[in-house]
Amino acid sequence: MKKAALLSAVALMLVVTACGDKTNETATSNNANDTGANAPANQPAEKADPFGKYAETVEFTTIVNNNPEAAKKFPEGESFESNKYKTYLETSLNVKSTPLWEANGSAYSNKFNLMIASNDLPDIFVVENIDKTPAKTLLKRMYDADMLEDLTTVYEQYASDAIKEVHASVDNKALENASFEGKLYGLPSVNDMNNVHMIWLRQDWLDKLNLQAPKTTDDLMAIAKAFKEQDPDGNGKADTLGLATQGAQLFSSDPFTLRGFVWAENAYPDMWVKDASGKLVYGSTTPEMKTALGKLAQMYKDGSIDSEFALRDGNKTAEFIASDRAGMMLGMWWNPFWPIGGEIDNNPKAEWKAYPIMTGDHVNVGNEFYSNSFMVVKKGFKHPELAVKIMNTMKANSTKKIPELLELETNGIYKASDSTRNQWGLNTQVSPAFPDTTARTVKKFDQIFAGTAKEDILDVAEKPIFDQVKSEMDNPKKDLNNYKTYLAWMEGNGVVSRTKQNNIFNEFTGITPTMEQASTTLSDLQTKVFLEIIMGKKDLSAFDDFVTQWNKLGGEQITKEVNDEYAKLQ
Amino acid sequence: MAKLWQKESMHFHLMLLPALALVLIFQIYPMSGIVLAFKQFVPTKGIFGSPWAGFKHFRFVLDNPESVKILRNTLIISFGKIITLIIVPVVFALMLNELRLRWFKRTVQTVVYLPHFLSWVVVAGILKDVLSLEGPVNWVLHSWFGFEPQMFLGSNEWFRSIIISSNVWKEFGFSTIIYLAALTNINPSLYEAAEIDGAGRFQKLMHITLPGIAMTIALLATLSLNGVLNAGFDQVFNMYNVLVMESGDIIDTYVYRSGLMSAQYEMATAIGLLNSVVSFILVVLTYSMAYKFANYRIF
């Protein structure tokens, strides 16, 4: 029965294509491909158009993560529900998107989890990390429950060259990551690998105390101690902090956490990494972690870490930076915009600089996989290729290849507004980028400033950034926004592009049965013991007890399950 | 039984129907979700289609070494709250009752019950600042009495006391009103008779006022006991942190972390169900105790 249906579909396809006259070709070939999308890959399918417009309006439902901060940045009269990006997408493809629901923050997470639990998926949507649950886990959960459409064929047929080029640049690993049993179930993003955690510090303080620029964690410790004790702001009061840090989320990806510090010690907490024998071990339990904790405990003892850091979160810690009380933090390239931006507005005299924390000749970087979000299609939705087309459009816009939208962004209503807002009426953007996108840009800037290249090597997206950087270099601190952009790109991204990176990946992002049950207990235990060791409430030897206890409370079983699953994936 | 269906009372029963329907739809029907605690949940199959898991989730909860700690914390915190919220308002109401200045009495009454209307998010924010190492409490303790600064909200020794005392501060004014209302119900002729017999202020308090509101105390105590396993999610969630998990992690916060944040709905339901069963037993016990000692019955 199935075979007969397939045959007739193929026959129909041939007839339709054969009959189509010249003027009607685009429309008919799209129709043919709609049928062809469900046929096996080895069928001689018509060349699919990655940006092809549907003959009849295709309606689909989705969900929107309506971040209120982003909403403020919409130009007047526009919103998540109605904006020029969404309109462009809808008219250029002849589609209509309807959000099933909109939410933000924890409400979004809860609704998202409930949506999966109640099997009430929209047609096309984006899966992101939800709280502590990685996107990959959610993807697997939906795959296991048979809720997702197989996208293998439509990806092959419809993905634009730009997207395929990006995936090829990471050896299609991101695609493999979104595949189960050889079939693709989500269109993965590919992230820019600029996840380097670096030291941001007040260069003017450093110079005042006659200290050398930091290279290693030991230098960092010495500077933090000096910043605490030697009155770097010169006001005669002992009111400065060493390293501004927060303990509420010790190793999360937020600024102010201690990630960069422990990575530099070759410790990768909360990640599954390979040990010498090639087996996966939990990074929080390795001997390197113990060494790193020992150093942090020393810093706490020296008073270089705020004594109440365990009770603080990022916002509270940012106040220390903004109020001129702290001159050093660990963070990422974009930190000049936040939290350092607040301090720059407050005290424009402050001179900030970024330094990598070196381990030998390189900087260690821990990464989740190449991708942390996937665009997926609900099982049974008639036009799975639409998801690919949407991604093609997002990708084209991210490299400024869509003239209508580019016009809006350079001369039109989007000129002054921020590009981080949700633009397409989906919950987020998924457009694969080269893993070294920003580094490529900074290298171009460096060449231009060195006189080895002309400004015409810049693309449309890079030009405005370059202009800001250049006007900052010509007129230092005339416009503080230019200063922040300069810091982020030339200092922050400069560290990313000029330092040799040793990228370590989390080798297992799934979830195992024991993990499901024990993860809360284990992560509570870990944070508690680590904080107690750092704060000197427990001796460093408590780390060994922690490892024993961690194994006993389910960690050993989890490690076994993880290795079994990992072996299966190989 | 026959009387129930007598013609003249029939319309009363009919009037009850809408309310009954509401209870059925919104109270009884959702209870069927409890079945989730015994299932291995598969989203596509729904709660009722998912395979049975037996007592697996309950076994995990009971085997989990965390459970003992969480239960202990819950009981200590919530008993602490119940006891303090009986003693403090009663004493305060008795003291207010002795006051003769009416305007002063009114003002005090209003002032002490104002905090009841603040949300825990706000109160927790204030407490965090007030109790921090550089906050006023530590400053006073250090500079006036020479104590070493304490990290109150990061210390297991202090955390529960802070939870209980801040709860009293926020809520006692509200309960006080109920006791003051009960006090107005006492027959003034009793006081006059006692005065003629030569009773002093304290004797009047002990022999007339206290017995007069004993019923109300018993009622409020009984009512509060049904929430004995409910130590106050809002408050603890806004004030706790990893350092005080040992003394501050209660059932509700644990269910929130493991259930909602890690999406383990079956486990969360199982804990919730255990919670309700224990609460039910406690309510029955305390009710019979109230009957026995205070001769008090609700129905």
Coordinates of C-alpha atoms in Angstrom, one line a residue, chain A residues 9-529:
Chain A
A9 CA 3.5 10.3 -5.9
V10 CA 6.7 10.0 -8.0
A11 CA 4.6 9.6 -11.2
L12 CA 2.6 12.6 -10.3
M13 CA 5.8 14.6 -9.7
L14 CA 7.2 13.7 -13.1
V15 CA 3.9 14.6 -14.8
V16 CA 3.7 17.9 -13.1
T17 CA 7.3 18.8 -13.8
A18 CA 7.0 17.7 -17.4
C19 CA 3.8 19.8 -18.0
G20 CA 5.1 22.9 -16.3
D21 CA 5.7 25.7 -18.8
K22 CA 8.5 28.2 -18.5
T23 CA 6.7 31.0 -16.7
N24 CA 5.2 28.8 -14.1
E25 CA 8.4 26.9 -13.4
T26 CA 9.4 28.2 -9.9
A27 CA 6.0 27.5 -8.5
T28 CA 5.6 24.0 -9.9
S29 CA 9.1 22.9 -9.0
N30 CA 8.4 23.9 -5.4
N31 CA 5.2 22.0 -5.4
A32 CA 7.0 19.0 -6.8
N33 CA 9.6 19.3 -4.1
D34 CA 7.0 19.4 -1.4
T35 CA 6.0 16.0 -2.5
G36 CA 9.6 15.0 -3.1
A37 CA 10.7 15.9 0.4
N38 CA 8.9 12.8 1.8
A39 CA 10.4 10.5 -0.8
P40 CA 13.6 8.6 0.0
A41 CA 16.9 10.3 -0.7
N42 CA 17.8 8.2 -3.7
Q43 CA 14.9 9.5 -5.7
P44 CA 16.0 11.8 -8.5
A45 CA 14.6 14.9 -6.9
E46 CA 14.2 18.2 -8.6
K47 CA 16.9 20.7 -7.6
A48 CA 15.4 22.3 -4.5
D49 CA 15.4 26.1 -4.1
P50 CA 16.7 27.0 -0.6
F51 CA 14.7 30.2 -0.7
G52 CA 11.8 29.0 -2.8
K53 CA 8.5 30.7 -2.3
Y54 CA 5.5 28.5 -1.8
A55 CA 2.6 28.7 -4.3
E56 CA 0.1 28.6 -1.5
T57 CA 0.5 30.1 1.9
V58 CA 1.9 27.6 4.4
E59 CA 0.8 28.2 7.9
F60 CA 2.8 27.0 10.9
T61 CA 2.7 27.4 14.7
T62 CA 5.7 28.2 16.8
I63 CA 6.7 29.6 20.2
V64 CA 8.3 32.9 21.2
N65 CA 10.8 33.7 23.9
N66 CA 9.7 37.3 24.4
N67 CA 12.6 38.7 26.4
P68 CA 11.3 42.0 27.7
E69 CA 14.8 43.6 27.6
A70 CA 14.9 42.8 23.9
A71 CA 11.4 44.0 23.4
K72 CA 12.4 47.5 24.6
K73 CA 14.8 47.7 21.6
F74 CA 12.2 47.3 18.9
P75 CA 11.7 50.4 16.8
E76 CA 8.4 52.2 17.5
G77 CA 5.3 50.3 16.5
E78 CA 7.0 47.0 16.2
S79 CA 6.9 43.9 18.5
F80 CA 7.6 40.2 18.6
E81 CA 4.3 39.7 16.8
S82 CA 4.8 42.2 14.1
N83 CA 8.1 43.4 12.8
K84 CA 9.9 43.8 9.5
Y85 CA 12.0 40.7 9.8
K86 CA 9.0 38.5 10.4
T87 CA 7.1 40.2 7.6
Y88 CA 10.1 39.7 5.3
L89 CA 10.3 36.0 6.1
E90 CA 6.5 35.6 5.7
T91 CA 6.3 37.4 2.4
S92 CA 9.5 36.0 0.8
L93 CA 8.5 32.4 1.5
N94 CA 4.7 32.9 1.5
V95 CA 4.3 31.5 5.0
K96 CA 2.3 32.5 8.0
S97 CA 3.6 31.9 11.6
T98 CA 1.4 31.9 14.6
P99 CA 2.9 31.6 18.1
L100 CA 1.1 29.1 20.3
W101 CA 2.4 30.9 23.4
E102 CA 4.9 33.5 24.4
A103 CA 6.8 33.6 27.7
N104 CA 10.1 34.6 29.2
G105 CA 12.7 33.6 31.8
S106 CA 11.6 30.8 34.2
A107 CA 8.1 30.9 32.9
Y108 CA 9.5 30.1 29.5
S109 CA 11.5 27.1 30.9
N110 CA 8.5 25.8 32.7
K111 CA 6.2 26.1 29.7
F112 CA 8.8 24.5 27.5
N113 CA 9.2 21.5 29.8
L114 CA 5.4 21.2 30.1
M115 CA 5.0 21.5 26.4
I116 CA 7.2 18.4 25.9
A117 CA 5.5 16.6 28.8
S118 CA 2.1 17.2 27.4
N119 CA 3.0 16.4 23.8
D120 CA 1.7 19.6 22.6
L121 CA 4.5 20.8 20.2
P122 CA 4.2 23.7 17.7
D123 CA 5.1 22.9 14.1
I124 CA 8.5 24.5 14.0
F125 CA 10.5 25.8 17.0
V126 CA 13.9 26.1 18.5
V127 CA 15.3 23.9 21.3
E128 CA 17.6 25.8 23.6
N129 CA 19.3 25.0 26.9
I130 CA 16.6 25.2 29.6
D131 CA 18.0 25.9 33.0
K132 CA 20.4 23.1 33.6
T133 CA 19.0 20.8 30.9
P134 CA 21.1 21.0 27.8
A135 CA 19.3 21.4 24.4
K136 CA 20.8 18.0 23.4
T137 CA 19.0 16.3 26.2
L138 CA 15.7 17.9 25.3
L139 CA 16.3 16.9 21.7
K140 CA 17.0 13.3 22.7
R141 CA 13.9 13.3 25.0
M142 CA 11.7 14.3 22.1
Y143 CA 13.4 11.9 19.7
D144 CA 12.9 9.0 22.1
A145 CA 9.2 9.9 22.4
D146 CA 9.0 9.9 18.6
M147 CA 7.8 13.5 18.5
L148 CA 10.2 14.9 15.8
E149 CA 10.3 14.8 12.0
D150 CA 13.3 13.3 10.3
L151 CA 15.1 16.1 8.5
T152 CA 17.9 14.2 6.7
T153 CA 16.5 14.5 3.3
V154 CA 15.2 18.1 3.5
Y155 CA 18.5 19.2 4.8
E156 CA 20.4 17.6 1.9
Q157 CA 18.0 19.2 -0.6
Y158 CA 17.3 22.6 0.8
A159 CA 20.2 23.8 3.0
S160 CA 21.9 26.8 1.4
D161 CA 25.6 26.6 0.4
A162 CA 26.4 29.1 3.2
I163 CA 25.1 26.7 5.8
K164 CA 26.7 23.6 4.3
E165 CA 30.0 25.4 4.2
V166 CA 29.8 26.2 7.9
H167 CA 29.0 22.6 8.7
A168 CA 31.8 21.3 6.5
S169 CA 34.2 23.6 8.5
V170 CA 33.6 21.6 11.6
D171 CA 33.6 18.2 9.7
N172 CA 29.8 18.0 10.0
K173 CA 30.2 17.3 13.7
A174 CA 27.4 19.5 14.6
L175 CA 25.1 17.6 12.3
E176 CA 26.2 14.3 13.8
N177 CA 25.4 15.7 17.2
A178 CA 21.8 16.4 16.1
S179 CA 21.5 12.9 14.5
F180 CA 20.2 9.7 16.1
E181 CA 20.9 6.4 14.3
G182 CA 22.2 8.2 11.3
K183 CA 19.1 10.4 10.8
L184 CA 19.0 14.2 11.4
Y185 CA 16.3 15.4 13.8
G186 CA 17.3 19.0 14.4
L187 CA 19.0 21.7 12.5
P188 CA 22.0 22.6 14.7
S189 CA 23.5 26.0 15.2
V190 CA 27.3 26.2 15.1
N191 CA 28.8 28.5 17.6
D192 CA 31.6 31.0 17.4
M193 CA 34.3 29.4 19.6
N194 CA 35.1 32.7 21.4
N195 CA 34.3 31.2 24.8
V196 CA 37.7 32.1 26.2
H197 CA 37.5 33.2 29.8
M198 CA 40.0 36.0 30.3
I199 CA 41.2 38.3 33.0
W200 CA 39.7 41.8 32.8
L201 CA 41.7 44.3 34.9
R202 CA 42.2 48.0 35.6
Q203 CA 45.5 48.7 33.8
D204 CA 45.8 52.0 35.6
W205 CA 45.8 50.2 39.0
L206 CA 48.3 47.7 37.7
D207 CA 50.6 50.4 36.6
K208 CA 50.3 52.4 39.8
L209 CA 51.4 49.3 41.8
N210 CA 54.2 48.6 39.4
L211 CA 53.0 45.1 38.6
Q212 CA 53.6 43.0 35.6
A213 CA 50.8 41.9 33.3
P214 CA 49.4 38.6 34.4
K215 CA 50.1 35.4 32.5
T216 CA 49.2 32.5 34.8
T217 CA 46.9 31.8 37.7
D218 CA 49.9 32.5 40.0
D219 CA 50.2 36.0 38.6
L220 CA 46.5 36.5 38.9
M221 CA 46.7 35.5 42.6
A222 CA 49.5 38.0 43.2
I223 CA 47.7 40.8 41.5
A224 CA 44.4 40.1 43.3
K225 CA 46.3 40.2 46.6
A226 CA 48.0 43.5 45.7
F227 CA 44.7 45.0 44.6
K228 CA 43.2 44.1 48.0
E229 CA 46.1 45.3 50.2
Q230 CA 48.0 48.1 48.4
D231 CA 45.2 50.6 47.9
P232 CA 45.4 50.7 44.1
D233 CA 42.9 53.6 43.8
G234 CA 45.0 55.7 46.1
N235 CA 42.2 57.1 48.3
G236 CA 43.9 56.0 51.5
K237 CA 41.1 53.6 52.5
A238 CA 41.2 49.8 52.5
D239 CA 38.0 49.6 50.5
T240 CA 39.1 47.7 47.4
L241 CA 38.5 44.1 46.6
G242 CA 40.8 41.6 44.9
L243 CA 39.1 39.4 42.4
A244 CA 35.4 40.3 42.0
T245 CA 33.7 36.9 41.9
Q246 CA 30.4 35.3 42.8
G247 CA 29.8 31.9 44.4
A248 CA 26.1 31.3 43.7
Q249 CA 27.1 29.7 40.4
L250 CA 30.7 28.8 40.8
F251 CA 31.5 27.5 37.3
S252 CA 28.5 28.6 35.1
S253 CA 29.1 30.5 31.9
D254 CA 28.2 33.9 33.4
P255 CA 30.9 36.5 34.0
F256 CA 32.4 36.6 37.5
T257 CA 32.5 32.8 37.8
L258 CA 35.7 30.9 38.4
R259 CA 35.6 28.9 35.2
G260 CA 38.6 30.5 33.5
F261 CA 40.7 30.0 36.6
V262 CA 40.1 26.3 37.0
W263 CA 40.4 25.7 33.2
A264 CA 43.9 27.2 33.4
E265 CA 44.6 24.4 35.9
N266 CA 43.4 21.8 33.4
A267 CA 40.3 21.2 35.5
Y268 CA 36.9 21.1 33.7
P269 CA 34.1 20.9 36.3
D270 CA 30.6 19.8 35.2
M271 CA 32.0 18.4 31.9
W272 CA 32.7 14.9 30.8
V273 CA 36.3 14.8 29.6
K274 CA 38.6 12.0 28.5
D275 CA 41.3 10.7 30.9
A276 CA 44.6 9.2 29.8
S277 CA 43.0 5.9 29.0
G278 CA 40.4 7.4 26.8
K279 CA 37.6 6.8 29.2
L280 CA 35.2 9.6 30.1
V281 CA 35.5 11.1 33.6
Y282 CA 33.6 13.8 35.4
G283 CA 35.7 16.9 35.4
S284 CA 34.7 17.9 38.9
T285 CA 36.3 14.8 40.3
T286 CA 39.8 14.9 38.8
P287 CA 43.0 15.6 40.7
E288 CA 43.5 18.9 38.7
M289 CA 40.2 20.1 40.3
K290 CA 41.8 19.6 43.7
T291 CA 44.9 21.6 42.8
A292 CA 42.7 24.4 41.5
L293 CA 40.5 24.4 44.6
G294 CA 43.7 24.6 46.7
K295 CA 44.8 27.7 44.9
L296 CA 41.3 29.3 45.3
A297 CA 41.3 28.4 49.0
Q298 CA 44.7 30.3 49.2
M299 CA 43.1 33.3 47.5
Y300 CA 40.2 33.3 50.0
K301 CA 42.7 33.0 52.9
D302 CA 44.6 36.0 51.5
G303 CA 41.4 38.0 51.4
S304 CA 41.7 38.3 47.6
I305 CA 38.2 36.9 47.2
D306 CA 35.3 38.7 49.0
S307 CA 34.5 36.8 52.1
E308 CA 30.8 36.7 51.4
F309 CA 31.2 35.8 47.7
A310 CA 29.2 32.5 48.3
L311 CA 26.1 34.5 49.0
R312 CA 26.4 36.8 45.9
D313 CA 25.1 36.5 42.4
G314 CA 26.3 38.2 39.3
N315 CA 24.2 41.4 39.7
K316 CA 25.4 41.9 43.2
T317 CA 29.0 41.5 42.1
A318 CA 28.6 43.8 39.2
E319 CA 27.9 46.6 41.7
F320 CA 31.5 46.3 43.0
I321 CA 32.8 46.8 39.5
A322 CA 30.5 49.7 38.8
S323 CA 31.3 51.5 42.1
D324 CA 35.0 51.4 41.5
R325 CA 35.7 49.0 44.3
A326 CA 37.0 46.1 42.2
G327 CA 39.5 46.2 39.4
M328 CA 39.7 42.6 38.3
M329 CA 37.2 40.0 37.1
L330 CA 37.1 36.8 35.0
G331 CA 34.9 37.0 32.0
M332 CA 34.4 36.9 28.3
W333 CA 35.2 39.2 25.4
W334 CA 31.9 41.1 25.5
N335 CA 32.2 42.1 29.2
P336 CA 33.0 45.8 28.3
F337 CA 29.3 46.1 27.5
W338 CA 28.3 44.5 30.8
P339 CA 29.3 44.7 33.6
I340 CA 32.4 46.8 32.9
G341 CA 30.3 49.2 30.8
G342 CA 28.6 50.5 34.0
E343 CA 31.9 51.3 35.5
I344 CA 33.2 53.1 32.4
D345 CA 30.1 55.4 32.5
N346 CA 30.8 56.0 36.1
N347 CA 34.5 56.6 35.9
P348 CA 35.7 57.2 32.4
K349 CA 39.2 57.5 33.6
A350 CA 39.4 53.8 34.3
E351 CA 41.7 51.9 31.9
W352 CA 40.6 48.3 31.2
K353 CA 42.6 45.6 29.6
A354 CA 42.1 41.9 28.9
Y355 CA 44.7 39.2 29.4
P356 CA 44.4 35.4 28.7
I357 CA 45.2 33.0 31.6
M358 CA 47.9 30.9 30.0
T359 CA 48.7 27.3 30.6
G360 CA 52.1 26.8 28.9
D361 CA 51.8 28.3 25.4
H362 CA 48.0 28.2 25.1
V363 CA 44.8 29.0 26.8
N364 CA 42.4 26.2 27.8
V365 CA 38.8 26.6 26.8
G366 CA 36.0 24.4 27.9
N367 CA 33.1 24.1 25.5
E368 CA 29.7 22.5 25.3
F369 CA 29.5 21.0 21.9
Y370 CA 29.7 23.1 18.7
S371 CA 26.0 23.7 18.9
N372 CA 23.7 24.5 21.8
S373 CA 20.5 25.0 19.9
F374 CA 18.5 23.1 17.3
M375 CA 15.6 24.0 15.1
V376 CA 13.2 21.1 15.0
V377 CA 10.0 20.2 13.2
K378 CA 7.0 18.4 14.8
K379 CA 6.4 14.9 13.6
G380 CA 3.8 14.9 10.9
F381 CA 4.2 18.6 9.8
K382 CA 3.7 18.6 6.1
H383 CA 6.5 21.0 5.2
P384 CA 9.7 20.0 7.1
E385 CA 11.8 21.8 4.5
L386 CA 10.3 25.1 5.7
A387 CA 12.5 24.9 8.8
V388 CA 15.6 24.6 6.5
K389 CA 14.4 27.6 4.4
I390 CA 13.9 29.7 7.6
M391 CA 17.4 28.8 8.7
N392 CA 18.7 29.7 5.2
T393 CA 17.1 33.1 5.5
M394 CA 18.5 33.7 9.0
K395 CA 21.9 32.8 7.9
A396 CA 21.7 35.0 4.8
N397 CA 20.7 37.9 7.0
S398 CA 23.5 37.3 9.5
T399 CA 26.0 37.8 6.8
K400 CA 24.0 40.8 5.5
K401 CA 23.1 39.1 2.2
I402 CA 19.5 40.3 2.1
P403 CA 19.3 43.7 0.5
E404 CA 15.9 44.6 1.8
L405 CA 16.9 44.0 5.4
L406 CA 20.3 45.4 5.0
E407 CA 18.7 48.7 3.9
L408 CA 16.6 48.7 7.1
E409 CA 19.7 48.2 9.2
T410 CA 21.9 50.7 7.5
N411 CA 19.5 53.5 6.7
G412 CA 16.1 52.5 7.9
I413 CA 14.3 52.0 11.2
Y414 CA 16.6 49.3 12.5
K415 CA 19.7 51.5 12.3
A416 CA 19.9 52.6 15.9
S417 CA 18.3 49.6 17.5
D418 CA 20.0 46.5 18.8
S419 CA 20.3 43.4 16.7
T420 CA 20.0 41.0 19.7
R421 CA 16.2 41.1 19.7
N422 CA 14.1 38.3 18.5
Q423 CA 13.5 39.1 14.9
W424 CA 11.8 36.3 13.2
G425 CA 8.8 35.4 15.3
L426 CA 10.6 32.2 16.6
N427 CA 11.9 31.7 20.0
T428 CA 15.5 32.5 19.0
Q429 CA 17.8 32.7 16.1
V430 CA 19.6 29.7 14.9
S431 CA 22.1 30.5 12.2
P432 CA 25.3 28.5 12.0
A433 CA 28.4 30.6 12.2
F434 CA 32.0 29.7 11.5
P435 CA 33.7 28.7 14.8
D436 CA 36.2 31.5 14.3
T437 CA 33.9 34.2 13.0
T438 CA 34.9 37.0 15.4
A439 CA 38.5 36.0 15.4
R440 CA 38.5 36.4 11.6
T441 CA 37.1 39.9 11.9
V442 CA 39.7 41.0 14.5
K443 CA 42.5 39.6 12.3
K444 CA 41.2 41.8 9.5
F445 CA 41.2 44.8 11.8
D446 CA 44.8 44.0 12.8
Q447 CA 45.9 43.8 9.2
I448 CA 44.3 47.1 8.3
F449 CA 45.9 48.9 11.3
A450 CA 49.3 47.3 10.4
G451 CA 48.9 48.7 6.9
T452 CA 49.1 45.3 5.2
A453 CA 45.5 45.4 4.0
K454 CA 42.9 48.0 2.9
E455 CA 39.5 48.6 4.4
D456 CA 37.8 47.0 1.5
I457 CA 38.4 43.5 2.9
L458 CA 35.7 44.2 5.5
D459 CA 32.2 43.0 4.9
V460 CA 29.0 44.9 5.5
A461 CA 28.7 43.6 9.0
E462 CA 32.2 44.4 10.0
K463 CA 32.4 47.9 8.7
P464 CA 30.4 49.7 11.4
I465 CA 32.4 48.0 14.1
F466 CA 35.6 49.0 12.4
D467 CA 34.4 52.6 12.2
Q468 CA 33.7 52.6 15.9
V469 CA 37.1 51.1 16.7
K470 CA 38.9 53.5 14.4
S471 CA 37.2 56.6 15.8
E472 CA 38.1 55.5 19.3
M473 CA 41.7 55.1 18.3
D474 CA 41.7 58.6 16.7
N475 CA 39.9 60.3 19.6
P476 CA 40.3 58.2 22.7
K477 CA 37.3 58.2 25.1
K478 CA 35.5 61.0 23.1
D479 CA 32.5 58.6 22.9
L480 CA 32.3 56.0 25.6
N481 CA 30.2 53.7 23.4
N482 CA 33.1 53.6 21.0
Y483 CA 35.5 52.9 23.9
K484 CA 33.4 49.9 24.9
T485 CA 33.3 48.6 21.4
Y486 CA 37.0 49.1 21.1
L487 CA 37.6 47.2 24.4
A488 CA 35.4 44.4 23.4
W489 CA 36.8 43.9 20.0
M490 CA 40.4 44.8 20.1
E491 CA 41.1 43.8 23.8
G492 CA 38.6 41.0 24.4
N493 CA 38.4 39.5 21.0
G494 CA 42.0 40.4 20.5
V495 CA 42.8 37.9 23.3
V496 CA 40.6 35.3 21.6
S497 CA 42.2 35.8 18.1
R498 CA 45.8 36.2 19.2
T499 CA 46.1 33.4 21.7
K500 CA 46.6 29.8 20.9
Q501 CA 43.5 27.9 22.0
N502 CA 43.2 24.5 23.4
N503 CA 39.5 23.7 23.0
I504 CA 38.2 20.9 25.2
F505 CA 34.7 19.6 24.6
N506 CA 32.1 18.2 26.9
E507 CA 32.1 14.7 25.4
F508 CA 28.7 13.7 26.8
T509 CA 25.7 16.1 26.9
G510 CA 23.0 13.5 27.2
I511 CA 21.3 12.2 30.3
T512 CA 21.3 8.7 31.8
P513 CA 18.8 7.1 34.1
T514 CA 20.9 7.4 37.2
M515 CA 21.7 11.0 36.3
E516 CA 18.0 11.8 36.2
Q517 CA 17.6 10.6 39.8
A518 CA 20.9 11.7 41.4
S519 CA 21.9 14.9 39.6
T520 CA 20.3 17.3 42.1
T521 CA 21.9 15.5 45.1
L522 CA 25.3 15.4 43.3
S523 CA 25.4 18.9 42.1
D524 CA 24.3 20.2 45.6
L525 CA 27.0 18.2 47.2
Q526 CA 29.6 19.5 44.7
T527 CA 28.8 23.1 45.1
K528 CA 28.7 22.8 48.9
V529 CA 32.0 21.0 49.3

